[in-house]
Coordinates of C-alpha atoms in Angstrom, one line a residue:
Chain A
X94 CA -63.2 -4.7 11.0
X95 CA -63.1 -4.1 7.2
X96 CA -64.7 -6.3 4.6
X97 CA -61.9 -7.2 2.9
X98 CA -59.8 -8.1 6.1
X99 CA -62.6 -11.0 7.0
X100 CA -61.2 -12.7 3.4
X101 CA -58.2 -14.7 3.7
X102 CA -58.5 -16.3 0.2
X103 CA -54.9 -16.7 -1.1
X104 CA -55.4 -17.9 -5.0
X105 CA -57.0 -21.4 -5.2
X106 CA -57.6 -21.5 -1.6
X107 CA -60.4 -22.1 1.2
X108 CA -61.7 -19.4 2.7
X109 CA -62.9 -20.1 6.4
X110 CA -64.3 -16.7 7.8
X111 CA -68.2 -17.2 7.8
X112 CA -69.2 -14.2 9.7
X113 CA -71.5 -12.7 7.3
X114 CA -74.0 -15.7 7.6
X115 CA -77.6 -15.3 9.1
X116 CA -77.2 -14.5 12.6
X117 CA -79.1 -16.7 15.1
X118 CA -81.6 -14.9 17.5
X119 CA -84.7 -13.0 17.3
X120 CA -83.0 -9.7 16.4
X121 CA -80.5 -9.7 13.7
X122 CA -77.9 -6.7 12.5
X123 CA -77.3 -6.4 8.8
X124 CA -73.6 -6.7 7.9
X125 CA -73.6 -4.1 5.8
X126 CA -75.9 -1.1 7.3
X127 CA -75.7 -2.3 10.9
X128 CA -79.6 -1.6 10.8
X129 CA -81.5 -4.2 13.5
X130 CA -83.6 -6.5 11.7
X131 CA -86.0 -8.8 13.1
X132 CA -85.2 -12.3 12.3
X133 CA -88.7 -13.7 11.1
X134 CA -88.9 -10.4 8.7
X135 CA -85.5 -11.0 7.4
X136 CA -86.4 -14.5 6.4
X137 CA -89.6 -13.5 4.8
X138 CA -87.6 -11.1 3.0
X139 CA -85.4 -14.0 1.4
X140 CA -82.7 -12.9 4.0
X141 CA -82.3 -9.5 1.9
X142 CA -81.7 -6.3 4.5
X143 CA -85.0 -4.5 4.4
X144 CA -83.1 -1.5 4.9
X145 CA -80.4 -1.3 2.4
X146 CA -80.7 -4.7 0.3
X147 CA -77.5 -6.5 1.3
X148 CA -77.8 -10.1 0.7
X149 CA -76.9 -12.2 3.3
X150 CA -75.1 -15.6 3.0
X151 CA -77.8 -18.3 3.1
X152 CA -77.0 -22.2 3.2
X153 CA -77.7 -24.4 0.2
X154 CA -80.9 -25.6 1.6
X155 CA -82.3 -22.3 2.2
X156 CA -81.2 -21.5 -1.3
X157 CA -83.2 -24.4 -2.6
X158 CA -86.3 -23.6 -0.4
X159 CA -86.7 -20.1 -2.2
X160 CA -85.3 -21.1 -5.6
X161 CA -87.2 -24.4 -6.7
X162 CA -90.8 -25.0 -6.7
X163 CA -92.2 -26.7 -3.5
X164 CA -93.1 -30.3 -5.0
X165 CA -91.0 -32.3 -7.4
X166 CA -87.8 -32.3 -5.4
X167 CA -85.3 -35.3 -5.7
X168 CA -81.8 -35.0 -4.4
X169 CA -79.1 -36.5 -6.5
X170 CA -75.7 -38.1 -5.1
X171 CA -76.8 -37.7 -1.5
X172 CA -74.7 -40.8 -0.6
X173 CA -71.1 -39.1 -2.0
X174 CA -69.2 -38.3 1.0
X175 CA -65.5 -37.1 1.4
X176 CA -62.7 -39.2 1.9
X177 CA -59.3 -37.9 3.6
X178 CA -57.2 -39.6 1.1
X179 CA -53.9 -37.8 2.5
X180 CA -54.6 -38.4 6.1
X181 CA -54.2 -34.5 6.4
X182 CA -53.3 -32.5 9.0
X183 CA -52.8 -29.1 10.2
X184 CA -53.5 -27.5 13.5
X185 CA -56.6 -30.1 13.4
X186 CA -56.9 -33.3 11.6
X187 CA -59.0 -33.2 8.4
X188 CA -61.1 -36.0 9.2
X189 CA -62.1 -33.9 12.7
X190 CA -62.8 -30.7 10.5
X191 CA -65.2 -32.8 8.2
X192 CA -66.8 -34.4 11.2
X193 CA -67.5 -30.8 12.7
X194 CA -68.5 -29.0 9.7
X195 CA -70.7 -32.3 8.9
X196 CA -72.2 -32.1 12.4
X197 CA -72.9 -28.2 12.2
X198 CA -74.0 -27.9 8.6
X199 CA -76.0 -31.2 8.4
X200 CA -74.3 -31.9 4.8
X201 CA -71.9 -34.4 3.8
X202 CA -69.9 -32.0 2.1
X203 CA -70.2 -28.4 0.7
X204 CA -72.6 -29.1 -2.4
X205 CA -76.2 -30.1 -2.7
X206 CA -77.3 -31.6 -6.0
X207 CA -81.2 -31.4 -6.5
X208 CA -83.4 -32.3 -9.2
X209 CA -86.7 -30.2 -9.1
X210 CA -88.4 -27.6 -11.0
X211 CA -88.5 -23.8 -11.5
X212 CA -92.0 -22.5 -12.2
X213 CA -92.6 -26.1 -13.7
X214 CA -89.4 -26.2 -15.9
X215 CA -87.4 -29.1 -14.8
X216 CA -84.3 -28.3 -13.8
X217 CA -80.9 -30.0 -11.9
X218 CA -79.7 -27.3 -9.6
X219 CA -76.4 -27.5 -7.8
X220 CA -76.0 -25.3 -4.7
X221 CA -72.7 -24.4 -2.6
X222 CA -72.9 -24.5 1.1
X223 CA -70.4 -21.7 2.3
X224 CA -70.7 -22.5 5.8
X225 CA -68.9 -26.2 5.2
X226 CA -65.5 -25.6 5.4
X227 CA -66.0 -22.0 3.1
X228 CA -67.8 -24.0 0.4
X229 CA -64.4 -25.4 -0.5
X230 CA -64.3 -28.0 -3.5
X231 CA -62.8 -31.1 -2.9
X232 CA -63.4 -34.6 -4.4
X233 CA -66.8 -35.1 -3.1
X234 CA -67.7 -31.8 -4.5
X235 CA -66.5 -32.4 -7.8
X236 CA -68.3 -35.8 -7.9
X237 CA -71.5 -34.7 -6.9
X238 CA -71.3 -31.6 -9.6
X239 CA -70.7 -34.3 -12.3
X240 CA -73.4 -36.7 -10.9
X241 CA -75.6 -33.6 -11.3
X242 CA -74.2 -32.9 -15.2
X243 CA -74.5 -36.7 -16.0
X244 CA -78.3 -36.4 -15.0
X245 CA -78.7 -33.2 -16.7
X246 CA -77.1 -35.0 -20.1
X247 CA -79.2 -38.2 -19.4
X248 CA -82.6 -36.3 -19.6
X249 CA -81.6 -33.4 -21.4
X250 CA -82.2 -30.7 -18.5
X251 CA -80.6 -27.4 -17.9
X252 CA -78.2 -26.8 -15.0
X253 CA -78.3 -24.1 -12.6
X254 CA -75.6 -23.8 -10.1
X255 CA -75.2 -21.4 -7.3
X256 CA -71.7 -20.8 -6.2
X257 CA -70.7 -19.8 -2.7
X258 CA -66.8 -20.8 -2.3
X259 CA -63.5 -19.8 -1.2
X260 CA -62.1 -22.1 -3.9
X261 CA -60.3 -25.5 -3.7
X262 CA -59.9 -27.5 -0.6
X263 CA -56.3 -27.2 0.7
X264 CA -56.7 -30.7 2.6
X265 CA -57.1 -32.6 -0.5
X266 CA -54.1 -31.6 -2.1
X267 CA -53.8 -31.8 -5.5
X268 CA -57.0 -33.8 -5.7
X269 CA -59.0 -30.7 -5.0
X270 CA -57.0 -28.8 -8.1
X271 CA -58.2 -31.6 -10.4
X272 CA -61.6 -31.2 -9.6
X273 CA -61.4 -28.0 -11.5
X274 CA -60.7 -29.8 -14.4
X275 CA -63.4 -32.6 -14.0
X276 CA -66.0 -30.3 -13.5
X277 CA -65.0 -28.4 -16.3
X278 CA -64.8 -31.4 -18.4
X279 CA -68.3 -32.5 -17.8
X280 CA -69.4 -29.0 -18.5
X281 CA -67.8 -29.1 -21.8
X282 CA -69.7 -32.3 -22.6
X283 CA -73.0 -30.8 -21.4
X284 CA -72.3 -27.9 -23.6
X285 CA -71.3 -29.8 -26.7
X286 CA -75.0 -31.6 -26.3
X287 CA -76.4 -27.9 -26.4
X288 CA -78.0 -28.1 -22.9
X289 CA -78.1 -24.6 -21.3
X290 CA -76.1 -24.2 -17.9
X291 CA -76.9 -20.9 -16.0
X292 CA -74.4 -20.0 -13.4
X293 CA -75.2 -17.9 -10.4
X294 CA -72.3 -16.4 -8.7
X295 CA -73.1 -15.7 -4.9
X296 CA -71.2 -14.3 -2.3
X297 CA -68.3 -15.2 -2.0
X298 CA -66.9 -17.2 -5.4
X299 CA -63.5 -17.3 -5.7
X300 CA -60.2 -19.2 -6.4
X301 CA -60.8 -22.7 -7.9
X302 CA -64.4 -22.6 -8.2
X303 CA -64.4 -19.4 -9.8
X304 CA -61.7 -20.4 -12.4
X305 CA -63.6 -23.4 -13.2
X306 CA -67.2 -24.2 -13.3
X307 CA -68.6 -21.0 -12.1
X308 CA -67.1 -18.7 -14.9
X309 CA -68.4 -21.3 -17.6
X310 CA -72.4 -20.7 -17.8
X311 CA -74.1 -19.8 -21.1
X312 CA -75.3 -17.3 -18.8
X313 CA -73.6 -15.7 -15.9
X314 CA -75.8 -14.0 -13.1
X315 CA -74.3 -12.6 -9.9
X316 CA -76.4 -11.6 -6.7
X317 CA -75.8 -7.7 -5.8
X318 CA -72.8 -7.3 -3.9
X319 CA -71.4 -10.3 -3.9
X320 CA -67.3 -10.7 -3.9
X321 CA -66.1 -12.5 -7.1
X322 CA -62.7 -13.0 -8.6
X323 CA -59.5 -15.4 -8.9
X324 CA -56.8 -14.2 -6.3
X325 CA -57.5 -13.3 -2.7
X326 CA -57.5 -9.3 -1.9
X327 CA -54.7 -9.7 0.3
X328 CA -52.6 -11.4 -2.0
X329 CA -53.1 -9.0 -4.8
X330 CA -52.5 -6.0 -2.3
X331 CA -49.3 -7.7 -1.3
X332 CA -48.1 -8.5 -5.0
X333 CA -49.1 -5.2 -6.6
X334 CA -48.7 -2.6 -3.7
X335 CA -51.3 -0.5 -4.4
X336 CA -54.5 0.1 -3.2
X337 CA -57.7 -1.9 -4.5
X338 CA -60.1 0.4 -6.1
X339 CA -63.4 1.1 -4.7
X340 CA -65.9 -2.0 -5.2
X341 CA -63.1 -4.0 -6.6
X342 CA -63.8 -7.8 -7.1
X343 CA -67.8 -7.0 -6.3
X344 CA -70.6 -7.9 -8.9
X345 CA -70.9 -4.2 -10.3
X346 CA -67.2 -4.5 -11.0
X347 CA -67.6 -7.6 -12.6
X348 CA -70.5 -6.4 -14.7
X349 CA -68.8 -3.3 -15.5
X350 CA -65.7 -5.2 -17.0
X351 CA -68.2 -7.7 -19.1
X352 CA -67.4 -10.8 -16.7
X353 CA -70.9 -11.2 -16.2
X354 CA -74.4 -10.9 -18.2
X355 CA -76.3 -9.3 -15.1
X356 CA -76.9 -8.8 -11.5
X357 CA -80.0 -10.0 -10.0
X358 CA -81.4 -9.8 -6.5
X359 CA -82.5 -12.8 -5.0
X360 CA -86.3 -11.6 -5.3
X361 CA -86.1 -11.5 -8.9
X362 CA -84.0 -14.8 -9.2
X363 CA -86.5 -17.0 -10.2
X364 CA -88.4 -14.8 -12.3
X365 CA -85.6 -14.2 -14.3
X366 CA -84.1 -17.9 -14.5
X367 CA -87.4 -19.0 -15.5
X368 CA -87.9 -16.5 -18.3
X369 CA -84.2 -16.9 -19.4
X370 CA -84.7 -20.8 -19.6
X371 CA -88.0 -20.8 -21.2
X372 CA -86.4 -18.9 -24.2
X373 CA -83.3 -21.2 -24.5
X374 CA -85.8 -24.0 -24.4
X375 CA -88.2 -22.8 -26.3
X376 CA -91.0 -22.9 -23.9
X377 CA -93.9 -20.6 -23.4
X378 CA -93.0 -17.8 -21.2
X379 CA -93.8 -18.6 -17.7
X380 CA -96.2 -16.5 -15.4
X381 CA -93.7 -14.0 -13.2
X382 CA -94.0 -14.5 -9.6
X383 CA -95.3 -11.8 -7.4
X384 CA -92.9 -11.6 -4.4
X385 CA -95.0 -11.3 -1.0
Chain B
X140 CA -21.6 -20.8 1.3
X141 CA -21.6 -21.5 -2.4
X142 CA -24.6 -19.9 -3.6
X143 CA -24.9 -22.3 -6.5
X144 CA -25.6 -24.9 -4.3
X145 CA -28.9 -25.2 -1.8
X146 CA -28.4 -25.5 1.8
X147 CA -28.7 -29.3 2.1
X148 CA -26.3 -29.6 -0.7
X149 CA -23.5 -27.8 1.0
X150 CA -21.5 -31.2 2.1
X151 CA -21.5 -31.7 -1.9
X152 CA -20.2 -28.4 -2.7
X153 CA -17.2 -28.5 0.0
X154 CA -16.2 -31.8 -1.5
X155 CA -15.9 -30.2 -5.0
X156 CA -14.2 -27.5 -3.6
X157 CA -11.6 -29.5 -2.2
X158 CA -11.3 -31.3 -5.7
X159 CA -10.7 -28.1 -7.4
X160 CA -8.2 -27.1 -5.0
X161 CA -6.1 -30.4 -5.9
X162 CA -6.1 -30.0 -9.2
X163 CA -4.2 -27.1 -9.0
X164 CA -1.7 -28.5 -6.7
X165 CA 1.7 -29.0 -8.4
X166 CA 2.3 -32.4 -9.2
X167 CA 5.8 -32.8 -7.6
X168 CA 4.2 -33.9 -4.3
X169 CA 4.8 -37.3 -3.1
X170 CA 1.1 -38.5 -3.3
X171 CA -0.8 -39.2 -6.5
X172 CA -3.2 -36.7 -7.0
X173 CA -5.1 -38.3 -9.7
X174 CA -5.8 -40.8 -7.7
X175 CA -6.8 -38.7 -4.8
X176 CA -9.1 -36.7 -7.1
X177 CA -10.9 -39.7 -8.5
X178 CA -11.4 -41.2 -4.8
X179 CA -12.8 -37.9 -3.7
X180 CA -15.0 -37.7 -7.0
X181 CA -16.5 -41.1 -6.2
X182 CA -17.1 -39.9 -2.8
X183 CA -18.9 -36.7 -4.1
X184 CA -21.0 -38.9 -6.1
X185 CA -22.0 -41.5 -3.2
X186 CA -22.5 -38.3 -0.9
X187 CA -25.1 -37.0 -3.8
X188 CA -26.5 -40.0 -4.1
X189 CA -27.3 -40.5 -0.4
X190 CA -28.3 -37.0 0.0
X191 CA -31.0 -37.2 -3.0
X192 CA -32.1 -40.8 -2.0
X193 CA -33.9 -38.9 1.2
X194 CA -35.1 -36.0 0.2
X195 CA -38.1 -34.2 2.3
X196 CA -40.6 -32.5 0.5
X197 CA -39.1 -28.9 1.2
X198 CA -35.9 -29.7 -0.2
X199 CA -37.9 -31.0 -3.5
X200 CA -39.9 -27.6 -3.2
X201 CA -36.0 -25.6 -3.2
X202 CA -35.1 -27.9 -6.3
X203 CA -38.1 -27.3 -8.4
X204 CA -37.3 -23.7 -7.8
X205 CA -33.8 -23.5 -8.3
X206 CA -32.7 -21.0 -10.1
X207 CA -30.2 -22.6 -12.3
X208 CA -32.9 -25.1 -13.2
X209 CA -33.7 -25.7 -17.0
X210 CA -36.7 -23.7 -17.9
X211 CA -39.0 -24.2 -21.0
X212 CA -36.4 -22.6 -23.8
X213 CA -33.9 -24.7 -22.8
X214 CA -35.7 -27.9 -23.6
X215 CA -37.3 -26.1 -26.8
X216 CA -33.8 -25.7 -27.6
X217 CA -32.5 -29.3 -26.8
X218 CA -35.6 -31.6 -27.6
X219 CA -37.1 -29.7 -30.8
X220 CA -36.0 -28.2 -33.9
X221 CA -37.4 -25.1 -36.1
X222 CA -39.2 -23.8 -33.1
X223 CA -41.2 -20.5 -34.6
X224 CA -42.5 -18.4 -31.6
X225 CA -45.9 -16.9 -32.0
X226 CA -47.1 -14.2 -30.0
X227 CA -50.4 -12.6 -28.8
X228 CA -53.7 -13.4 -27.9
X229 CA -55.1 -11.2 -30.8
X230 CA -57.0 -8.8 -28.3
X231 CA -54.7 -7.4 -25.5
X232 CA -50.9 -8.5 -25.3
X233 CA -48.2 -10.2 -26.7
X234 CA -47.6 -12.5 -23.8
X235 CA -43.9 -13.1 -22.3
X236 CA -45.0 -15.0 -19.4
X237 CA -46.2 -18.1 -21.7
X238 CA -44.2 -18.6 -24.9
X239 CA -45.5 -20.8 -27.7
X240 CA -45.3 -21.7 -31.1
X241 CA -44.7 -24.7 -33.8
X242 CA -41.8 -26.5 -33.8
X243 CA -40.9 -30.1 -35.1
X244 CA -40.0 -33.2 -32.9
X245 CA -38.1 -35.8 -35.0
X246 CA -38.8 -34.0 -38.2
X247 CA -43.0 -33.8 -37.2
X248 CA -44.4 -30.6 -36.8
X249 CA -45.9 -30.0 -33.1
X250 CA -47.3 -27.1 -31.0
X251 CA -45.3 -26.2 -28.1
X252 CA -46.8 -24.2 -25.1
X253 CA -45.3 -23.3 -21.9
X254 CA -44.5 -20.8 -19.1
X255 CA -41.2 -19.3 -18.8
X256 CA -39.4 -18.5 -16.0
X257 CA -36.4 -16.1 -16.1
X258 CA -32.9 -16.4 -14.4
X259 CA -32.1 -12.7 -13.9
X260 CA -34.2 -10.3 -12.3
X261 CA -34.1 -8.3 -15.5
X262 CA -35.3 -11.5 -17.0
X263 CA -38.1 -12.3 -14.5
X264 CA -39.3 -8.7 -14.9
X265 CA -39.6 -9.4 -18.6
X266 CA -41.5 -12.8 -17.9
X267 CA -43.3 -11.5 -14.9
X268 CA -41.7 -14.1 -12.8
X269 CA -43.7 -16.7 -15.1
X270 CA -47.0 -15.7 -13.5
X271 CA -49.5 -15.2 -16.7
X272 CA -51.9 -12.9 -17.1
X273 CA -55.2 -13.9 -18.6
X274 CA -54.7 -12.9 -22.1
X275 CA -51.8 -15.2 -21.8
X276 CA -54.1 -18.1 -21.2
X277 CA -55.9 -17.0 -23.9
X278 CA -53.1 -16.8 -26.3
X279 CA -52.1 -20.6 -25.2
X280 CA -55.9 -21.5 -25.9
X281 CA -55.4 -19.6 -29.5
X282 CA -52.4 -21.8 -30.3
X283 CA -54.2 -25.0 -29.0
X284 CA -57.1 -24.5 -31.4
X285 CA -54.6 -23.9 -34.2
X286 CA -52.9 -27.2 -33.6
X287 CA -56.4 -28.9 -33.7
X288 CA -57.5 -27.3 -36.8
X289 CA -54.1 -28.4 -38.5
X290 CA -53.6 -31.7 -36.5
X291 CA -50.6 -31.0 -34.5
X292 CA -49.9 -32.5 -31.1
X293 CA -49.5 -30.5 -28.5
X294 CA -46.6 -30.1 -25.5
X295 CA -47.1 -27.8 -22.7
X296 CA -44.5 -27.1 -20.1
X297 CA -45.7 -26.2 -16.7
X298 CA -43.4 -24.1 -14.5
X299 CA -45.1 -21.4 -12.6
X300 CA -45.8 -20.0 -9.3
X301 CA -49.4 -19.6 -10.2
X302 CA -51.4 -17.2 -12.5
X303 CA -50.8 -13.3 -11.6
X304 CA -52.8 -12.1 -8.7
X305 CA -53.1 -8.2 -10.2
X306 CA -55.5 -5.7 -10.5
X307 CA -55.8 -5.9 -14.1
X308 CA -55.9 -9.6 -14.2
X309 CA -58.9 -9.5 -12.5
X310 CA -60.6 -6.9 -14.7
X311 CA -59.7 -9.2 -17.6
X312 CA -61.0 -12.0 -15.8
X313 CA -58.4 -14.3 -14.9
X314 CA -60.5 -16.7 -13.6
X315 CA -62.5 -17.0 -17.4
X316 CA -59.1 -17.4 -18.8
X317 CA -58.5 -20.6 -16.8
X318 CA -61.5 -22.0 -16.8
X319 CA -61.9 -22.0 -20.4
X320 CA -58.6 -23.8 -21.0
X321 CA -59.9 -26.4 -18.8
X322 CA -62.9 -26.7 -20.8
X323 CA -61.2 -26.4 -24.3
X324 CA -58.2 -28.6 -23.6
X325 CA -60.6 -31.1 -21.9
X326 CA -62.1 -31.9 -25.4
X327 CA -59.1 -30.5 -28.3
X328 CA -59.2 -33.0 -30.7
X329 CA -55.2 -33.6 -30.9
X330 CA -53.2 -35.3 -28.7
X331 CA -52.0 -33.2 -25.4
X332 CA -48.8 -34.1 -23.4
X333 CA -48.6 -31.8 -20.3
X334 CA -44.9 -31.6 -18.5
X335 CA -44.5 -30.3 -14.9
X336 CA -41.0 -29.3 -15.3
X337 CA -40.3 -27.2 -12.5
X338 CA -43.2 -25.3 -10.4
X339 CA -46.7 -26.4 -11.0
X340 CA -48.5 -23.5 -9.0
X341 CA -52.2 -23.8 -8.7
X342 CA -54.9 -23.1 -11.2
X343 CA -52.1 -21.2 -13.1
X344 CA -50.5 -24.3 -13.8
X345 CA -53.7 -26.5 -14.6
X346 CA -54.7 -24.2 -17.1
X347 CA -51.9 -25.8 -19.1
X348 CA -52.5 -29.0 -17.8
X349 CA -55.2 -30.9 -18.9
X350 CA -54.1 -33.6 -21.3
X351 CA -53.7 -37.4 -22.4
X352 CA -50.4 -37.7 -20.5
X353 CA -49.4 -35.8 -17.5
X354 CA -45.5 -36.0 -17.0
X355 CA -43.5 -34.8 -13.7
X356 CA -39.7 -34.0 -13.9
X357 CA -38.4 -36.1 -10.6
X358 CA -38.0 -33.1 -8.8
X359 CA -40.9 -30.8 -10.1
X360 CA -43.8 -30.0 -7.3
X361 CA -47.6 -29.6 -8.5
X362 CA -50.1 -28.2 -5.9
X363 CA -53.4 -26.4 -5.0
X364 CA -51.5 -23.5 -3.1
X365 CA -47.5 -22.8 -2.5
X366 CA -46.6 -24.4 1.1
X367 CA -45.9 -20.9 1.9
X368 CA -49.6 -19.9 1.4
X369 CA -51.0 -23.3 2.9
X370 CA -49.0 -22.7 5.8
X371 CA -50.1 -19.2 6.5
X372 CA -53.5 -20.2 6.1
X373 CA -53.8 -23.3 7.7
X374 CA -51.0 -23.3 10.2
X375 CA -50.8 -19.6 10.5
X376 CA -47.1 -19.8 10.9
X377 CA -44.3 -19.9 8.2
X378 CA -42.2 -22.0 10.9
X379 CA -44.8 -24.9 9.9
X380 CA -43.3 -24.5 6.1
X381 CA -41.6 -28.0 6.3
X382 CA -44.7 -29.8 7.8
X383 CA -47.1 -27.9 5.2
X384 CA -45.3 -29.0 2.4
X385 CA -44.8 -32.7 3.7
X386 CA -48.5 -32.9 4.2
X387 CA -49.5 -31.2 0.9
X388 CA -48.3 -34.2 -1.1
X389 CA -46.6 -32.2 -3.8
X390 CA -43.7 -34.2 -4.9
X391 CA -43.9 -36.4 -8.3
X392 CA -43.8 -39.6 -6.2
X393 CA -46.4 -39.0 -4.2
X394 CA -49.1 -37.7 -6.8
X395 CA -47.8 -40.7 -9.3
X396 CA -49.2 -42.8 -6.4
X397 CA -52.1 -41.2 -5.8
X398 CA -52.8 -41.7 -9.7
X399 CA -53.1 -37.9 -10.4
X400 CA -50.2 -38.0 -12.9
X401 CA -49.2 -40.5 -15.5
X402 CA -45.4 -40.7 -15.2
X403 CA -41.9 -39.6 -13.4
X404 CA -39.4 -38.4 -15.6
X405 CA -36.1 -39.5 -13.9
X406 CA -33.4 -36.5 -13.4
X407 CA -29.6 -36.3 -13.4
X408 CA -27.8 -37.4 -10.2
X409 CA -28.2 -33.7 -8.3
X410 CA -31.1 -32.6 -10.3
X411 CA -31.5 -31.2 -13.7
X412 CA -29.6 -28.5 -13.3
X413 CA -26.6 -30.4 -13.1
X414 CA -26.8 -31.8 -16.6
X415 CA -29.1 -30.1 -19.1
X416 CA -28.4 -32.4 -21.7
X417 CA -28.9 -35.7 -20.0
X418 CA -32.2 -34.2 -18.6
X419 CA -33.3 -33.1 -22.1
X420 CA -32.7 -36.4 -23.5
X421 CA -34.8 -38.3 -20.5
X422 CA -37.5 -36.0 -21.2
X423 CA -37.2 -35.9 -25.0
X424 CA -37.5 -40.0 -24.9
X425 CA -40.5 -40.1 -22.7
X426 CA -42.4 -37.4 -24.9
X427 CA -41.3 -39.2 -27.9
X428 CA -42.7 -42.5 -26.6
X429 CA -45.9 -41.1 -25.2
X430 CA -46.4 -39.7 -28.6
X431 CA -45.8 -42.8 -30.6
X432 CA -48.6 -44.4 -28.0
X433 CA -51.2 -41.5 -28.5
X434 CA -50.7 -41.4 -32.0
X435 CA -52.0 -45.1 -32.5
X436 CA -55.7 -44.2 -30.5
X437 CA -58.2 -43.3 -32.9
X438 CA -59.5 -39.6 -31.9
X439 CA -62.7 -40.5 -30.3
X440 CA -61.1 -43.1 -28.1
X441 CA -58.3 -40.5 -27.1
X442 CA -60.7 -38.2 -26.4
X443 CA -62.8 -40.8 -24.5
X444 CA -60.1 -42.1 -22.4
X445 CA -58.9 -38.4 -21.5
X446 CA -62.3 -37.7 -19.9
X447 CA -62.4 -40.9 -18.3
X448 CA -59.2 -40.1 -16.7
X449 CA -60.5 -36.6 -15.6
X450 CA -63.4 -38.4 -14.1
X451 CA -61.2 -40.6 -12.1
X452 CA -59.8 -37.9 -10.2
X453 CA -60.7 -38.0 -6.6
X454 CA -63.2 -41.2 -7.0

């Protein structure tokens, strides 16, 4: 199956396929180059293929572990939980989908907000979890994000968001669309206070998340090879009836079209972000981590 | 089948056809024709009332997309005076799916921005089916910032299937065009009143939809995704379209109950397309009332209550 067929994002919608996550077991196969990789080795390499550099999708907690300093972490808005306000039911009840996702991911919803440090610099991080209903943004994700922004605002801490989302959560109807306005308004308040916001786009960032908080960073960084865009590729193909160009909506495409500041590999993420933040905050240059 | 009428309106169409026929019957017949016509007309009104009192969600979707439904320009013509259409984002394109410009409402200057659907195929091609490209959202933002500078209240009219999903749109960063509008509208220092007049399709609608008051016409819709898209993704079948539309809570009535919109503007009997004048009058009155109320608020209080309302969504 080609990579674009696995993605079913339609405009601002949810993406359910999560076949690119980290495979279970002792041996894994790279999604990009098919090379067999030893799982423990993959983990040591921050879930980046040792052969081809493909960045596997990772969970919010895995991201936090590799990004924030080990000590001084404090989770924010942990108590915020999703509510099924519409009593939504498609082939499954939304309530049951939520319960299953919570069980599988061990999270309340698709976003984790964490206060912590990056090389000693105090920050607030928000981390999307694509394994939780495609990282889709409903009321709980919006609320957690706003709580994180409020914490930044109160203590003048920079915000770093790692997005991985198919878009708005359809099962919450228009409430989910309104989270785009809610999160963007909170970021406008943060910007007015001259507090930095760094947005890191990881695979995938599409639809309602891409068209709100994710594209509002002072600095926007993408991981290599990430799918980033507004509309889903099938929808675009059906609309324009043309074959999509090679590498369409991938990180390099966004860089080439001026949509992002830089592409940064997972290994360099801490170094680059700490270095950027230190300048924006007028702090001394932090020492570079030596990876491995 | 009368194509001016939707499938569920066909009984009304049949009655109206009968009335038309009667009008041409020569008057020498024994029964009193004008009485019969009056009787049938009353019956047609009753029938219309009955049908429209229990519309299901998909029927409202059809009304919201009705080709005869009044579009942004129809309202501009009837509600405002002295409209000067202004074009361009100053970087890339003139912009035809979103129209905008200065005008007067009861003699006072205002800024108008809205998506414009076409009625014929030719018009729709020119308007890109009211699916804006990024530069059109940037044009809208330019006009909003001008409105802020010269203290003009902003009226937006929302009527779009969604932002255009095209290759060029992605190259020019459709995502950022939308997010930038959400960001800017949340703090624009002038009153903003948004009205969903037909189809409120997703982020492409929301990009003109952040304001102090959000109104919906009675038979308009507003949703995160089209019912067709929702049915195909969640049900994997277009047979479930009606079920999807119902589940999505996309009608004005349901969204008002969820406190996601501020006000519903009544439509004339049979829908906005049956009487443009009455519809425009209803909307004009609602817009004037809202603006009068908003003008009384000090700017900081206006912005604070706009912000608080945005934060309340989903709480």
